Amino acid sequence: TARLYGQVSIEQFAGRTLPYADDLVNLILVDTRFDAQHAESEIMRVLAPRGVAVVREAENKTWLSRIPHPVTRIGDGWAKFAKPLSDDIDEWTHFLHDASGNAVACDQQVGPPRRMQWNVGPLWSRSHEHVSSVAAMISGGGRLFYVVDEGLTSITHNTEARIPERWMLVARDAFNGVLLWKRPLPDWRGDEWASSALRGRPASVPKRIVTDGHRLYATLSHRAGVSILDPATGEILKSIP
């Protein structure tokens, strides 16, 4: 009823090790005593960068005093602290990393995958008779933005019988994959890409979304001007011809 941002899941917990992957959780609420030998390190482990822990102070003073980041009292016996963004995490704000077009990140945490962090659909993409189901993808400000065809998968050589495409501009939390918003792109391809000169997807398509973490810049169809969107909500803030 308050229409606050985001979704909430609630589950009771009585263990000592939180059942979550590293850097996954946006908000932790500790209402009673967290009886763990290294409670502070366990909470910091599962919190995503910029994630917040809200803690009942009286029952948890011992380990709260060991938090290496500022702890703020917020009234009624509650305190909170946030996990900062590490300096060795880089962002991928353009098709080829940044405006230089040199596809090399400065990230020091990326390495051979050891586990699954999160997973979303679609499980299958279109056949090679279609353009790629994922047309563009970037990341900035802790969010992942991408353009994806959510139409039903199909295999056919008859272009007139193909199942229609359903292109979406999607925003997710980059650390846990939670869907933040999606915006339909009814004119992303369709007739706009149908000319024989284009031969499928134009080479400029992966470059059509850019972010600086505070704004998302996108062309919402092949011939459209630039739209400036709020990255948290998908609201169009301004359109540039």
PDB file of C-alpha atoms in Angstrom:
ATOM      1  CA  THR A   1       0.000   0.000   0.000  1.00  0.00           C
ATOM      2  CA  ALA A   2       2.937   2.334   0.576  1.00  0.00           C
ATOM      3  CA  ARG A   3       4.102   1.718  -3.013  1.00  0.00           C
ATOM      4  CA  LEU A   4       7.737   1.608  -1.979  1.00  0.00           C
ATOM      5  CA  TYR A   5      10.402   0.564  -4.482  1.00  0.00           C
ATOM      6  CA  GLY A   6      11.131  -3.125  -4.932  1.00  0.00           C
ATOM      7  CA  GLN A   7       9.914  -6.527  -3.757  1.00  0.00           C
ATOM      8  CA  VAL A   8      10.354  -8.211  -0.381  1.00  0.00           C
ATOM      9  CA  SER A   9      10.643 -11.907   0.572  1.00  0.00           C
ATOM     10  CA  ILE A  10      10.409 -13.024   4.205  1.00  0.00           C
ATOM     11  CA  GLU A  11      11.712 -16.302   5.638  1.00  0.00           C
ATOM     12  CA  GLN A  12      12.471 -17.331   9.229  1.00  0.00           C
ATOM     13  CA  PHE A  13      16.074 -18.275   9.995  1.00  0.00           C
ATOM     14  CA  ALA A  14      17.641 -19.959  13.015  1.00  0.00           C
ATOM     15  CA  GLY A  15      21.085 -21.006  11.762  1.00  0.00           C
ATOM     16  CA  ARG A  16      24.566 -19.553  12.103  1.00  0.00           C
ATOM     17  CA  THR A  17      25.568 -19.347   8.428  1.00  0.00           C
ATOM     18  CA  LEU A  18      23.272 -17.367   6.158  1.00  0.00           C
ATOM     19  CA  PRO A  19      22.064 -19.549   3.248  1.00  0.00           C
ATOM     20  CA  TYR A  20      22.979 -17.105   0.489  1.00  0.00           C
ATOM     21  CA  ALA A  21      25.765 -16.650  -2.031  1.00  0.00           C
ATOM     22  CA  ASP A  22      28.278 -13.828  -1.587  1.00  0.00           C
ATOM     23  CA  ASP A  23      27.199 -10.304  -2.615  1.00  0.00           C
ATOM     24  CA  LEU A  24      23.552 -11.307  -3.150  1.00  0.00           C
ATOM     25  CA  VAL A  25      21.230  -9.580  -0.638  1.00  0.00           C
ATOM     26  CA  ASN A  26      20.099  -5.946  -0.775  1.00  0.00           C
ATOM     27  CA  LEU A  27      18.593  -5.684   2.722  1.00  0.00           C
ATOM     28  CA  ILE A  28      19.093  -7.667   5.937  1.00  0.00           C
ATOM     29  CA  LEU A  29      16.892  -7.060   8.987  1.00  0.00           C
ATOM     30  CA  VAL A  30      18.169  -8.384  12.341  1.00  0.00           C
ATOM     31  CA  ASP A  31      15.315  -8.052  14.844  1.00  0.00           C
ATOM     32  CA  THR A  32      16.747 -10.207  17.665  1.00  0.00           C
ATOM     33  CA  ARG A  33      20.214 -11.398  18.672  1.00  0.00           C
ATOM     34  CA  PHE A  34      22.179 -12.890  15.789  1.00  0.00           C
ATOM     35  CA  ASP A  35      23.924 -15.704  17.650  1.00  0.00           C
ATOM     36  CA  ALA A  36      26.958 -16.313  15.484  1.00  0.00           C
ATOM     37  CA  GLN A  37      30.669 -16.176  16.287  1.00  0.00           C
ATOM     38  CA  HIS A  38      31.414 -13.987  13.293  1.00  0.00           C
ATOM     39  CA  ALA A  39      28.025 -12.368  12.721  1.00  0.00           C
ATOM     40  CA  GLU A  40      29.476  -9.199  11.244  1.00  0.00           C
ATOM     41  CA  SER A  41      31.599 -10.992   8.635  1.00  0.00           C
ATOM     42  CA  GLU A  42      28.700 -13.280   7.684  1.00  0.00           C
ATOM     43  CA  ILE A  43      26.350 -10.344   7.127  1.00  0.00           C
ATOM     44  CA  MET A  44      28.988  -8.447   5.162  1.00  0.00           C
ATOM     45  CA  ARG A  45      29.589 -11.568   3.055  1.00  0.00           C
ATOM     46  CA  VAL A  46      26.009 -11.934   1.827  1.00  0.00           C
ATOM     47  CA  LEU A  47      25.243  -8.220   1.444  1.00  0.00           C
ATOM     48  CA  ALA A  48      25.502  -6.955  -2.113  1.00  0.00           C
ATOM     49  CA  PRO A  49      27.589  -3.821  -2.635  1.00  0.00           C
ATOM     50  CA  ARG A  50      25.446  -0.836  -1.558  1.00  0.00           C
ATOM     51  CA  GLY A  51      23.259  -3.317   0.382  1.00  0.00           C
ATOM     52  CA  VAL A  52      22.059  -2.288   3.859  1.00  0.00           C
ATOM     53  CA  ALA A  53      21.704  -4.119   7.182  1.00  0.00           C
ATOM     54  CA  VAL A  54      19.189  -2.803   9.741  1.00  0.00           C
ATOM     55  CA  VAL A  55      19.920  -4.187  13.213  1.00  0.00           C
ATOM     56  CA  ARG A  56      18.299  -4.105  16.665  1.00  0.00           C
ATOM     57  CA  GLU A  57      21.186  -2.436  18.471  1.00  0.00           C
ATOM     58  CA  ALA A  58      20.712  -3.556  22.097  1.00  0.00           C
ATOM     59  CA  GLU A  59      20.883  -7.279  21.313  1.00  0.00           C
ATOM     60  CA  ASN A  60      23.798  -7.014  18.888  1.00  0.00           C
ATOM     61  CA  LYS A  61      26.157  -4.400  20.330  1.00  0.00           C
ATOM     62  CA  THR A  62      29.164  -6.733  20.503  1.00  0.00           C
ATOM     63  CA  TRP A  63      29.456  -7.560  16.831  1.00  0.00           C
ATOM     64  CA  LEU A  64      28.089  -4.194  15.690  1.00  0.00           C
ATOM     65  CA  SER A  65      31.134  -2.598  17.287  1.00  0.00           C
ATOM     66  CA  ARG A  66      33.349  -4.612  14.932  1.00  0.00           C
ATOM     67  CA  ILE A  67      31.744  -3.349  11.703  1.00  0.00           C
ATOM     68  CA  PRO A  68      34.530  -1.571   9.756  1.00  0.00           C
ATOM     69  CA  HIS A  69      32.096   0.880   8.128  1.00  0.00           C
ATOM     70  CA  PRO A  70      30.002   3.711   9.615  1.00  0.00           C
ATOM     71  CA  VAL A  71      27.040   2.532  11.726  1.00  0.00           C
ATOM     72  CA  THR A  72      24.172   5.014  11.979  1.00  0.00           C
ATOM     73  CA  ARG A  73      21.495   5.091  14.675  1.00  0.00           C
ATOM     74  CA  ILE A  74      18.074   5.495  13.057  1.00  0.00           C
ATOM     75  CA  GLY A  75      15.883   5.685  16.183  1.00  0.00           C
ATOM     76  CA  ASP A  76      13.753   3.318  18.318  1.00  0.00           C
ATOM     77  CA  GLY A  77      16.797   1.199  19.164  1.00  0.00           C
ATOM     78  CA  TRP A  78      17.714   0.460  15.541  1.00  0.00           C
ATOM     79  CA  ALA A  79      21.011   0.996  13.723  1.00  0.00           C
ATOM     80  CA  LYS A  80      22.037   0.500  10.110  1.00  0.00           C
ATOM     81  CA  PHE A  81      25.170   0.158   8.029  1.00  0.00           C
ATOM     82  CA  ALA A  82      25.859  -0.311   4.317  1.00  0.00           C
ATOM     83  CA  LYS A  83      28.350  -2.413   2.418  1.00  0.00           C
ATOM     84  CA  PRO A  84      30.437  -0.117   0.198  1.00  0.00           C
ATOM     85  CA  LEU A  85      31.208  -0.797  -3.433  1.00  0.00           C
ATOM     86  CA  SER A  86      34.672  -2.281  -3.698  1.00  0.00           C
ATOM     87  CA  ASP A  87      37.276  -0.365  -5.699  1.00  0.00           C
ATOM     88  CA  ASP A  88      38.154  -3.489  -7.680  1.00  0.00           C
ATOM     89  CA  ILE A  89      34.680  -3.827  -9.247  1.00  0.00           C
ATOM     90  CA  ASP A  90      34.405  -2.218 -12.683  1.00  0.00           C
ATOM     91  CA  GLU A  91      31.321  -1.352 -14.725  1.00  0.00           C
ATOM     92  CA  TRP A  92      30.502  -2.061 -18.377  1.00  0.00           C
ATOM     93  CA  THR A  93      28.632   1.059 -19.462  1.00  0.00           C
ATOM     94  CA  HIS A  94      28.927   0.715 -23.277  1.00  0.00           C
ATOM     95  CA  PHE A  95      28.871  -2.084 -25.836  1.00  0.00           C
ATOM     96  CA  LEU A  96      32.690  -2.253 -25.749  1.00  0.00           C
ATOM     97  CA  HIS A  97      33.182  -1.444 -22.051  1.00  0.00           C
ATOM     98  CA  ASP A  98      33.313   2.360 -22.231  1.00  0.00           C
ATOM     99  CA  ALA A  99      33.363   5.247 -24.699  1.00  0.00           C
ATOM    100  CA  SER A 100      36.892   4.355 -25.834  1.00  0.00           C
ATOM    101  CA  GLY A 101      35.652   1.191 -27.562  1.00  0.00           C
ATOM    102  CA  ASN A 102      38.468  -0.877 -25.994  1.00  0.00           C
ATOM    103  CA  ALA A 103      36.715  -3.986 -24.649  1.00  0.00           C
ATOM    104  CA  VAL A 104      38.931  -4.477 -21.594  1.00  0.00           C
ATOM    105  CA  ALA A 105      37.569  -3.965 -18.076  1.00  0.00           C
ATOM    106  CA  CYS A 106      39.526  -2.895 -15.015  1.00  0.00           C
ATOM    107  CA  ASP A 107      37.626  -5.373 -12.818  1.00  0.00           C
ATOM    108  CA  GLN A 108      39.816  -7.438 -10.458  1.00  0.00           C
ATOM    109  CA  GLN A 109      37.076  -9.750  -9.102  1.00  0.00           C
ATOM    110  CA  VAL A 110      36.139 -11.446 -12.361  1.00  0.00           C
ATOM    111  CA  GLY A 111      37.671 -14.891 -12.782  1.00  0.00           C
ATOM    112  CA  PRO A 112      36.828 -18.460 -13.750  1.00  0.00           C
ATOM    113  CA  PRO A 113      33.235 -19.139 -12.596  1.00  0.00           C
ATOM    114  CA  ARG A 114      32.987 -21.257  -9.434  1.00  0.00           C
ATOM    115  CA  ARG A 115      29.223 -21.195  -8.838  1.00  0.00           C
ATOM    116  CA  MET A 116      25.940 -19.838 -10.111  1.00  0.00           C
ATOM    117  CA  GLN A 117      25.135 -16.372  -8.747  1.00  0.00           C
ATOM    118  CA  TRP A 118      21.686 -16.058 -10.349  1.00  0.00           C
ATOM    119  CA  ASN A 119      19.850 -17.274 -13.397  1.00  0.00           C
ATOM    120  CA  VAL A 120      16.892 -15.975 -15.431  1.00  0.00           C
ATOM    121  CA  GLY A 121      15.227 -16.843 -18.728  1.00  0.00           C
ATOM    122  CA  PRO A 122      14.709 -17.165 -21.522  1.00  0.00           C
ATOM    123  CA  LEU A 123      16.264 -20.641 -21.371  1.00  0.00           C
ATOM    124  CA  TRP A 124      16.249 -20.945 -25.157  1.00  0.00           C
ATOM    125  CA  SER A 125      16.773 -18.279 -27.789  1.00  0.00           C
ATOM    126  CA  ARG A 126      15.585 -18.078 -31.383  1.00  0.00           C
ATOM    127  CA  SER A 127      17.077 -20.283 -34.073  1.00  0.00           C
ATOM    128  CA  HIS A 128      19.870 -18.947 -36.256  1.00  0.00           C
ATOM    129  CA  GLU A 129      17.232 -18.057 -38.826  1.00  0.00           C
ATOM    130  CA  HIS A 130      16.407 -15.088 -36.599  1.00  0.00           C
ATOM    131  CA  VAL A 131      18.586 -12.323 -35.213  1.00  0.00           C
ATOM    132  CA  SER A 132      20.118 -12.994 -31.785  1.00  0.00           C
ATOM    133  CA  SER A 133      17.596 -12.931 -28.929  1.00  0.00           C
ATOM    134  CA  VAL A 134      19.871 -10.647 -26.891  1.00  0.00           C
ATOM    135  CA  ALA A 135      20.594  -7.502 -28.890  1.00  0.00           C
ATOM    136  CA  ALA A 136      22.484  -5.363 -26.358  1.00  0.00           C
ATOM    137  CA  MET A 137      23.681  -5.534 -22.745  1.00  0.00           C
ATOM    138  CA  ILE A 138      25.466  -3.118 -20.390  1.00  0.00           C
ATOM    139  CA  SER A 139      25.916  -2.664 -16.632  1.00  0.00           C
ATOM    140  CA  GLY A 140      26.262   0.372 -14.384  1.00  0.00           C
ATOM    141  CA  GLY A 141      25.223   1.636 -10.967  1.00  0.00           C
ATOM    142  CA  GLY A 142      24.647  -1.911  -9.710  1.00  0.00           C
ATOM    143  CA  ARG A 143      22.078  -2.611 -12.442  1.00  0.00           C
ATOM    144  CA  LEU A 144      22.121  -4.718 -15.597  1.00  0.00           C
ATOM    145  CA  PHE A 145      20.335  -3.406 -18.699  1.00  0.00           C
ATOM    146  CA  TYR A 146      19.668  -5.415 -21.820  1.00  0.00           C
ATOM    147  CA  VAL A 147      17.454  -5.654 -24.896  1.00  0.00           C
ATOM    148  CA  VAL A 148      15.962  -9.128 -25.336  1.00  0.00           C
ATOM    149  CA  ASP A 149      13.445 -10.813 -27.610  1.00  0.00           C
ATOM    150  CA  GLU A 150      10.926 -12.548 -25.315  1.00  0.00           C
ATOM    151  CA  GLY A 151       8.939 -13.972 -28.217  1.00  0.00           C
ATOM    152  CA  LEU A 152       8.287 -17.717 -28.336  1.00  0.00           C
ATOM    153  CA  THR A 153      11.148 -19.764 -29.699  1.00  0.00           C
ATOM    154  CA  SER A 154      10.564 -21.348 -33.100  1.00  0.00           C
ATOM    155  CA  ILE A 155      12.346 -22.926 -36.030  1.00  0.00           C
ATOM    156  CA  THR A 156      11.096 -22.222 -39.528  1.00  0.00           C
ATOM    157  CA  HIS A 157      12.569 -21.267 -42.884  1.00  0.00           C
ATOM    158  CA  ASN A 158       9.308 -19.609 -43.899  1.00  0.00           C
ATOM    159  CA  THR A 159       9.730 -15.946 -42.965  1.00  0.00           C
ATOM    160  CA  GLU A 160       5.990 -15.325 -43.261  1.00  0.00           C
ATOM    161  CA  ALA A 161       5.212 -18.073 -40.715  1.00  0.00           C
ATOM    162  CA  ARG A 162       7.652 -17.000 -38.015  1.00  0.00           C
ATOM    163  CA  ILE A 163       6.258 -16.308 -34.582  1.00  0.00           C
ATOM    164  CA  PRO A 164       6.287 -12.537 -33.985  1.00  0.00           C
ATOM    165  CA  GLU A 165       9.147 -11.003 -32.024  1.00  0.00           C
ATOM    166  CA  ARG A 166       8.558  -9.364 -28.650  1.00  0.00           C
ATOM    167  CA  TRP A 167      11.476  -7.065 -27.842  1.00  0.00           C
ATOM    168  CA  MET A 168      11.904  -5.674 -24.318  1.00  0.00           C
ATOM    169  CA  LEU A 169      14.281  -3.256 -22.615  1.00  0.00           C
ATOM    170  CA  VAL A 170      14.924  -4.911 -19.236  1.00  0.00           C
ATOM    171  CA  ALA A 171      16.601  -3.742 -16.009  1.00  0.00           C
ATOM    172  CA  ARG A 172      17.729  -6.142 -13.284  1.00  0.00           C
ATOM    173  CA  ASP A 173      19.757  -5.917 -10.117  1.00  0.00           C
ATOM    174  CA  ALA A 174      23.255  -6.827 -11.274  1.00  0.00           C
ATOM    175  CA  PHE A 175      24.098  -8.789  -8.112  1.00  0.00           C
ATOM    176  CA  ASN A 176      20.972 -10.924  -7.634  1.00  0.00           C
ATOM    177  CA  GLY A 177      19.025 -10.661 -10.891  1.00  0.00           C
ATOM    178  CA  VAL A 178      15.848  -9.246  -9.340  1.00  0.00           C
ATOM    179  CA  LEU A 179      13.680  -7.730 -12.077  1.00  0.00           C
ATOM    180  CA  LEU A 180      13.461  -3.966 -11.589  1.00  0.00           C
ATOM    181  CA  TRP A 181      11.422  -3.049 -14.657  1.00  0.00           C
ATOM    182  CA  LYS A 182      10.884  -3.821 -18.323  1.00  0.00           C
ATOM    183  CA  ARG A 183       9.680  -1.666 -21.192  1.00  0.00           C
ATOM    184  CA  PRO A 184       8.192  -3.072 -24.429  1.00  0.00           C
ATOM    185  CA  LEU A 185       9.943  -2.069 -27.671  1.00  0.00           C
ATOM    186  CA  PRO A 186       7.276  -2.772 -30.312  1.00  0.00           C
ATOM    187  CA  ASP A 187       9.291  -1.109 -33.104  1.00  0.00           C
ATOM    188  CA  TRP A 188      12.748  -2.353 -32.135  1.00  0.00           C
ATOM    189  CA  ARG A 189      13.004  -4.462 -35.297  1.00  0.00           C
ATOM    190  CA  GLY A 190       9.933  -5.536 -37.261  1.00  0.00           C
ATOM    191  CA  ASP A 191       9.501  -3.574 -40.477  1.00  0.00           C
ATOM    192  CA  GLU A 192      12.308  -1.182 -39.554  1.00  0.00           C
ATOM    193  CA  TRP A 193      14.937  -3.868 -40.156  1.00  0.00           C
ATOM    194  CA  ALA A 194      13.193  -5.538 -43.069  1.00  0.00           C
ATOM    195  CA  SER A 195      15.089  -3.912 -45.943  1.00  0.00           C
ATOM    196  CA  SER A 196      17.505  -6.195 -47.759  1.00  0.00           C
ATOM    197  CA  ALA A 197      20.299  -3.633 -47.342  1.00  0.00           C
ATOM    198  CA  LEU A 198      20.354  -4.209 -43.565  1.00  0.00           C
ATOM    199  CA  ARG A 199      20.596  -8.013 -43.929  1.00  0.00           C
ATOM    200  CA  GLY A 200      19.275  -8.772 -40.449  1.00  0.00           C
ATOM    201  CA  ARG A 201      20.485  -6.786 -37.469  1.00  0.00           C
ATOM    202  CA  PRO A 202      22.382  -3.528 -38.113  1.00  0.00           C
ATOM    203  CA  ALA A 203      25.878  -3.450 -36.621  1.00  0.00           C
ATOM    204  CA  SER A 204      24.966  -0.398 -34.531  1.00  0.00           C
ATOM    205  CA  VAL A 205      22.278  -2.214 -32.493  1.00  0.00           C
ATOM    206  CA  PRO A 206      24.502  -3.324 -29.537  1.00  0.00           C
ATOM    207  CA  LYS A 207      25.551   0.325 -29.146  1.00  0.00           C
ATOM    208  CA  ARG A 208      21.980   1.579 -28.716  1.00  0.00           C
ATOM    209  CA  ILE A 209      22.002   1.584 -24.883  1.00  0.00           C
ATOM    210  CA  VAL A 210      24.522   3.422 -22.682  1.00  0.00           C
ATOM    211  CA  THR A 211      24.540   4.252 -18.968  1.00  0.00           C
ATOM    212  CA  ASP A 212      26.567   6.353 -16.560  1.00  0.00           C
ATOM    213  CA  GLY A 213      24.939   4.715 -13.520  1.00  0.00           C
ATOM    214  CA  HIS A 214      22.650   7.703 -12.946  1.00  0.00           C
ATOM    215  CA  ARG A 215      20.836   7.731 -16.287  1.00  0.00           C
ATOM    216  CA  LEU A 216      20.122   5.217 -19.040  1.00  0.00           C
ATOM    217  CA  TYR A 217      20.346   6.432 -22.642  1.00  0.00           C
ATOM    218  CA  ALA A 218      18.558   4.376 -25.284  1.00  0.00           C
ATOM    219  CA  THR A 219      16.967   4.493 -28.705  1.00  0.00           C
ATOM    220  CA  LEU A 220      13.595   2.778 -28.290  1.00  0.00           C
ATOM    221  CA  SER A 221      13.386   1.826 -31.962  1.00  0.00           C
ATOM    222  CA  HIS A 222      15.828   1.623 -34.869  1.00  0.00           C
ATOM    223  CA  ARG A 223      15.081   5.129 -36.196  1.00  0.00           C
ATOM    224  CA  ALA A 224      14.098   6.799 -32.905  1.00  0.00           C
ATOM    225  CA  GLY A 225      15.945   9.620 -31.201  1.00  0.00           C
ATOM    226  CA  VAL A 226      17.633   9.161 -27.837  1.00  0.00           C
ATOM    227  CA  SER A 227      15.500   8.694 -24.728  1.00  0.00           C
ATOM    228  CA  ILE A 228      16.939   9.440 -21.286  1.00  0.00           C
ATOM    229  CA  LEU A 229      15.473   7.060 -18.702  1.00  0.00           C
ATOM    230  CA  ASP A 230      15.531   6.786 -14.929  1.00  0.00           C
ATOM    231  CA  PRO A 231      17.573   3.584 -14.427  1.00  0.00           C
ATOM    232  CA  ALA A 232      15.659   2.667 -11.264  1.00  0.00           C
ATOM    233  CA  THR A 233      12.158   2.873 -12.717  1.00  0.00           C
ATOM    234  CA  GLY A 234      12.423   2.968 -16.515  1.00  0.00           C
ATOM    235  CA  GLU A 235      10.553   6.280 -16.644  1.00  0.00           C
ATOM    236  CA  ILE A 236      11.425   8.431 -19.646  1.00  0.00           C
ATOM    237  CA  LEU A 237      12.836  11.672 -18.269  1.00  0.00           C
ATOM    238  CA  LYS A 238      13.596  13.373 -21.585  1.00  0.00           C
ATOM    239  CA  SER A 239      13.531  12.670 -25.307  1.00  0.00           C
ATOM    240  CA  ILE A 240      16.174  14.037 -27.661  1.00  0.00           C
ATOM    241  CA  PRO A 241      15.237  14.270 -31.391  1.00  0.00           C
TER     242      PRO A 241
END
